[in-house]
Amino acid sequence: MSEISVTLSLFVEHGREQAAADFYATAFGAQKVQEHTHDGQLIAVDLLLGSMPISVAGANPRRQADSALGGPFHPQSAGAVSAVLRLTVADIDAVVAQALAAGAAVRDAVQEDDTGSRSASLFDPFGHIWSLTERKASASRLAA
């Protein structure tokens, strides 16, 4: 079987591609890989979020205006999405604070479950939901 790779595409309102790329860089440390333009206008930005390639693209205004043309569409309101983006982070408190300072809104505050796992979820300024889970310290590190 040949190697398979996946790139996630996040659609935002047309014209907000750069603002979204800047938010993901500031909030989550995404790094810009490449910009795509058409007739001199920015249409997408490729980012690397950890080891995951993501593309931030503007939704086509014609498709957005006429749902019969089919999507993809950008979220019309916070959380009006069909997928949740999940990040595993080393320090959830720091990442939540960083994302809030960059413009995110709290969906679910940081919580700890019965196993000691900590999680939270946020709305980004473009309507997408980000679920954050804190990476647990390994048992060997705890014993040290």
mmCIF file of C-alpha atoms in Angstrom:
data_model
loop_
_atom_site.group_PDB
_atom_site.id
_atom_site.type_symbol
_atom_site.label_atom_id
_atom_site.label_comp_id
_atom_site.label_asym_id
_atom_site.label_seq_id
_atom_site.Cartn_x
_atom_site.Cartn_y
_atom_site.Cartn_z
ATOM 1 C CA MET A 1 0.000 0.000 0.000
ATOM 2 C CA SER A 2 1.319 3.452 -0.834
ATOM 3 C CA GLU A 3 1.904 6.057 1.847
ATOM 4 C CA ILE A 4 -1.146 8.138 2.719
ATOM 5 C CA SER A 5 -1.057 11.644 4.109
ATOM 6 C CA VAL A 6 -3.921 13.815 5.319
ATOM 7 C CA THR A 7 -4.233 17.579 5.391
ATOM 8 C CA LEU A 8 -7.106 19.179 7.235
ATOM 9 C CA SER A 9 -8.762 22.172 5.557
ATOM 10 C CA LEU A 10 -10.516 24.712 7.757
ATOM 11 C CA PHE A 11 -12.895 27.015 5.931
ATOM 12 C CA VAL A 12 -13.396 30.560 7.112
ATOM 13 C CA GLU A 13 -15.333 33.465 5.680
ATOM 14 C CA HIS A 14 -13.812 34.590 2.369
ATOM 15 C CA GLY A 15 -11.354 37.409 3.075
ATOM 16 C CA ARG A 16 -10.502 36.235 6.615
ATOM 17 C CA GLU A 17 -7.845 33.679 5.637
ATOM 18 C CA GLN A 18 -4.909 35.745 6.910
ATOM 19 C CA ALA A 19 -6.670 36.641 10.166
ATOM 20 C CA ALA A 20 -7.371 32.946 10.764
ATOM 21 C CA ALA A 21 -3.778 31.926 9.988
ATOM 22 C CA ASP A 22 -2.536 34.639 12.359
ATOM 23 C CA PHE A 23 -4.917 33.448 15.098
ATOM 24 C CA TYR A 24 -3.783 29.803 14.794
ATOM 25 C CA ALA A 25 -0.145 30.922 14.914
ATOM 26 C CA THR A 26 -0.690 33.071 18.004
ATOM 27 C CA ALA A 27 -3.119 30.765 19.838
ATOM 28 C CA PHE A 28 -1.638 27.359 19.068
ATOM 29 C CA GLY A 29 1.843 27.953 17.643
ATOM 30 C CA ALA A 30 0.998 27.012 14.042
ATOM 31 C CA GLN A 31 3.737 27.827 11.551
ATOM 32 C CA LYS A 32 3.082 29.180 8.072
ATOM 33 C CA VAL A 33 4.310 26.908 5.307
ATOM 34 C CA GLN A 34 2.894 28.514 2.160
ATOM 35 C CA GLU A 35 0.328 31.036 0.929
ATOM 36 C CA HIS A 36 -1.904 30.490 -2.106
ATOM 37 C CA THR A 37 -3.241 33.358 -4.178
ATOM 38 C CA HIS A 38 -5.543 33.689 -7.172
ATOM 39 C CA ASP A 39 -5.485 36.864 -9.255
ATOM 40 C CA GLY A 40 -3.382 38.470 -6.529
ATOM 41 C CA GLN A 41 -5.867 37.673 -3.754
ATOM 42 C CA LEU A 42 -5.045 35.384 -0.836
ATOM 43 C CA ILE A 43 -7.264 32.286 -0.955
ATOM 44 C CA ALA A 44 -5.527 29.869 1.433
ATOM 45 C CA VAL A 45 -2.664 29.546 3.886
ATOM 46 C CA ASP A 46 -0.956 26.229 4.587
ATOM 47 C CA LEU A 47 0.144 25.813 8.195
ATOM 48 C CA LEU A 48 1.865 23.201 10.265
ATOM 49 C CA LEU A 49 0.260 22.666 13.670
ATOM 50 C CA GLY A 50 2.657 20.410 15.512
ATOM 51 C CA SER A 51 3.211 17.715 12.899
ATOM 52 C CA MET A 52 -0.269 18.128 11.345
ATOM 53 C CA PRO A 53 -0.570 20.068 8.111
ATOM 54 C CA ILE A 54 -3.670 22.255 7.973
ATOM 55 C CA SER A 55 -4.898 24.613 5.315
ATOM 56 C CA VAL A 56 -6.962 27.693 6.115
ATOM 57 C CA ALA A 57 -9.107 28.565 3.120
ATOM 58 C CA GLY A 58 -11.831 31.046 2.368
ATOM 59 C CA ALA A 59 -15.240 29.587 1.633
ATOM 60 C CA ASN A 60 -16.426 30.309 -1.900
ATOM 61 C CA PRO A 61 -18.976 33.160 -1.568
ATOM 62 C CA ARG A 62 -21.133 31.752 -4.402
ATOM 63 C CA ARG A 63 -21.389 28.359 -2.693
ATOM 64 C CA GLN A 64 -21.968 30.031 0.660
ATOM 65 C CA ALA A 65 -24.868 32.066 -0.811
ATOM 66 C CA ASP A 66 -26.494 29.064 -2.543
ATOM 67 C CA SER A 67 -26.347 25.910 -0.443
ATOM 68 C CA ALA A 68 -27.645 23.878 -3.408
ATOM 69 C CA LEU A 69 -24.172 24.292 -4.946
ATOM 70 C CA GLY A 70 -22.695 22.328 -2.043
ATOM 71 C CA GLY A 71 -19.978 23.318 0.386
ATOM 72 C CA PRO A 72 -17.637 23.471 1.969
ATOM 73 C CA PHE A 73 -19.038 26.313 4.024
ATOM 74 C CA HIS A 74 -17.578 28.375 6.831
ATOM 75 C CA PRO A 75 -19.360 28.174 10.206
ATOM 76 C CA GLN A 76 -22.266 30.626 10.343
ATOM 77 C CA SER A 77 -22.089 30.780 14.139
ATOM 78 C CA ALA A 78 -19.830 29.516 16.897
ATOM 79 C CA GLY A 79 -19.939 25.729 16.926
ATOM 80 C CA ALA A 80 -22.039 25.333 13.765
ATOM 81 C CA VAL A 81 -19.571 22.703 12.547
ATOM 82 C CA SER A 82 -19.523 18.995 11.815
ATOM 83 C CA ALA A 83 -16.095 18.290 13.299
ATOM 84 C CA VAL A 84 -14.166 19.213 16.444
ATOM 85 C CA LEU A 85 -10.428 19.788 16.296
ATOM 86 C CA ARG A 86 -8.617 18.103 19.167
ATOM 87 C CA LEU A 87 -5.223 19.188 20.426
ATOM 88 C CA THR A 88 -3.159 17.368 23.027
ATOM 89 C CA VAL A 89 -0.976 19.887 24.836
ATOM 90 C CA ALA A 90 1.643 19.852 27.577
ATOM 91 C CA ASP A 91 0.180 22.763 29.611
ATOM 92 C CA ILE A 92 -3.545 23.274 29.110
ATOM 93 C CA ASP A 93 -3.717 26.367 31.325
ATOM 94 C CA ALA A 94 -1.047 28.137 29.267
ATOM 95 C CA VAL A 95 -2.611 27.172 25.928
ATOM 96 C CA VAL A 96 -6.098 28.240 27.031
ATOM 97 C CA ALA A 97 -4.743 31.597 28.257
ATOM 98 C CA GLN A 98 -2.803 32.091 25.022
ATOM 99 C CA ALA A 99 -5.854 31.238 22.869
ATOM 100 C CA LEU A 100 -8.144 33.526 24.884
ATOM 101 C CA ALA A 101 -5.665 36.393 24.553
ATOM 102 C CA ALA A 102 -5.644 35.787 20.779
ATOM 103 C CA GLY A 103 -9.451 36.008 20.566
ATOM 104 C CA ALA A 104 -10.879 32.568 21.385
ATOM 105 C CA ALA A 105 -13.939 32.156 23.631
ATOM 106 C CA VAL A 106 -14.477 29.509 26.297
ATOM 107 C CA ARG A 107 -16.903 26.738 25.399
ATOM 108 C CA ASP A 108 -16.025 24.504 28.365
ATOM 109 C CA ALA A 109 -13.619 25.663 31.080
ATOM 110 C CA VAL A 110 -10.686 23.489 32.124
ATOM 111 C CA GLN A 111 -12.008 20.433 33.948
ATOM 112 C CA GLU A 112 -10.436 17.358 35.483
ATOM 113 C CA ASP A 113 -12.062 13.947 35.165
ATOM 114 C CA ASP A 114 -11.902 11.000 37.581
ATOM 115 C CA THR A 115 -8.677 9.737 35.984
ATOM 116 C CA GLY A 116 -6.880 13.055 36.415
ATOM 117 C CA SER A 117 -7.091 14.008 32.732
ATOM 118 C CA ARG A 118 -7.645 17.713 32.160
ATOM 119 C CA SER A 119 -9.586 19.097 29.220
ATOM 120 C CA ALA A 120 -11.274 22.244 27.928
ATOM 121 C CA SER A 121 -12.883 23.432 24.726
ATOM 122 C CA LEU A 122 -12.851 26.762 22.940
ATOM 123 C CA PHE A 123 -14.542 28.522 20.050
ATOM 124 C CA ASP A 124 -12.036 30.180 17.742
ATOM 125 C CA PRO A 125 -13.020 33.575 16.265
ATOM 126 C CA PHE A 126 -14.093 31.803 13.052
ATOM 127 C CA GLY A 127 -16.645 29.426 14.631
ATOM 128 C CA HIS A 128 -14.564 26.248 14.885
ATOM 129 C CA ILE A 129 -14.462 24.208 18.111
ATOM 130 C CA TRP A 130 -11.097 23.219 19.568
ATOM 131 C CA SER A 131 -11.002 20.517 22.237
ATOM 132 C CA LEU A 132 -7.847 20.643 24.349
ATOM 133 C CA THR A 133 -6.546 17.734 26.383
ATOM 134 C CA GLU A 134 -3.524 17.977 28.637
ATOM 135 C CA ARG A 135 -0.845 15.364 28.077
ATOM 136 C CA LYS A 136 -0.527 13.352 31.276
ATOM 137 C CA ALA A 137 2.867 13.054 32.903
ATOM 138 C CA SER A 138 4.210 9.536 32.604
ATOM 139 C CA ALA A 139 4.278 7.351 35.711
ATOM 140 C CA SER A 140 8.089 7.263 35.601
ATOM 141 C CA ARG A 141 8.240 11.059 35.633
ATOM 142 C CA LEU A 142 5.830 11.211 38.555
ATOM 143 C CA ALA A 143 7.958 8.772 40.572
ATOM 144 C CA ALA A 144 11.131 10.805 40.017
#
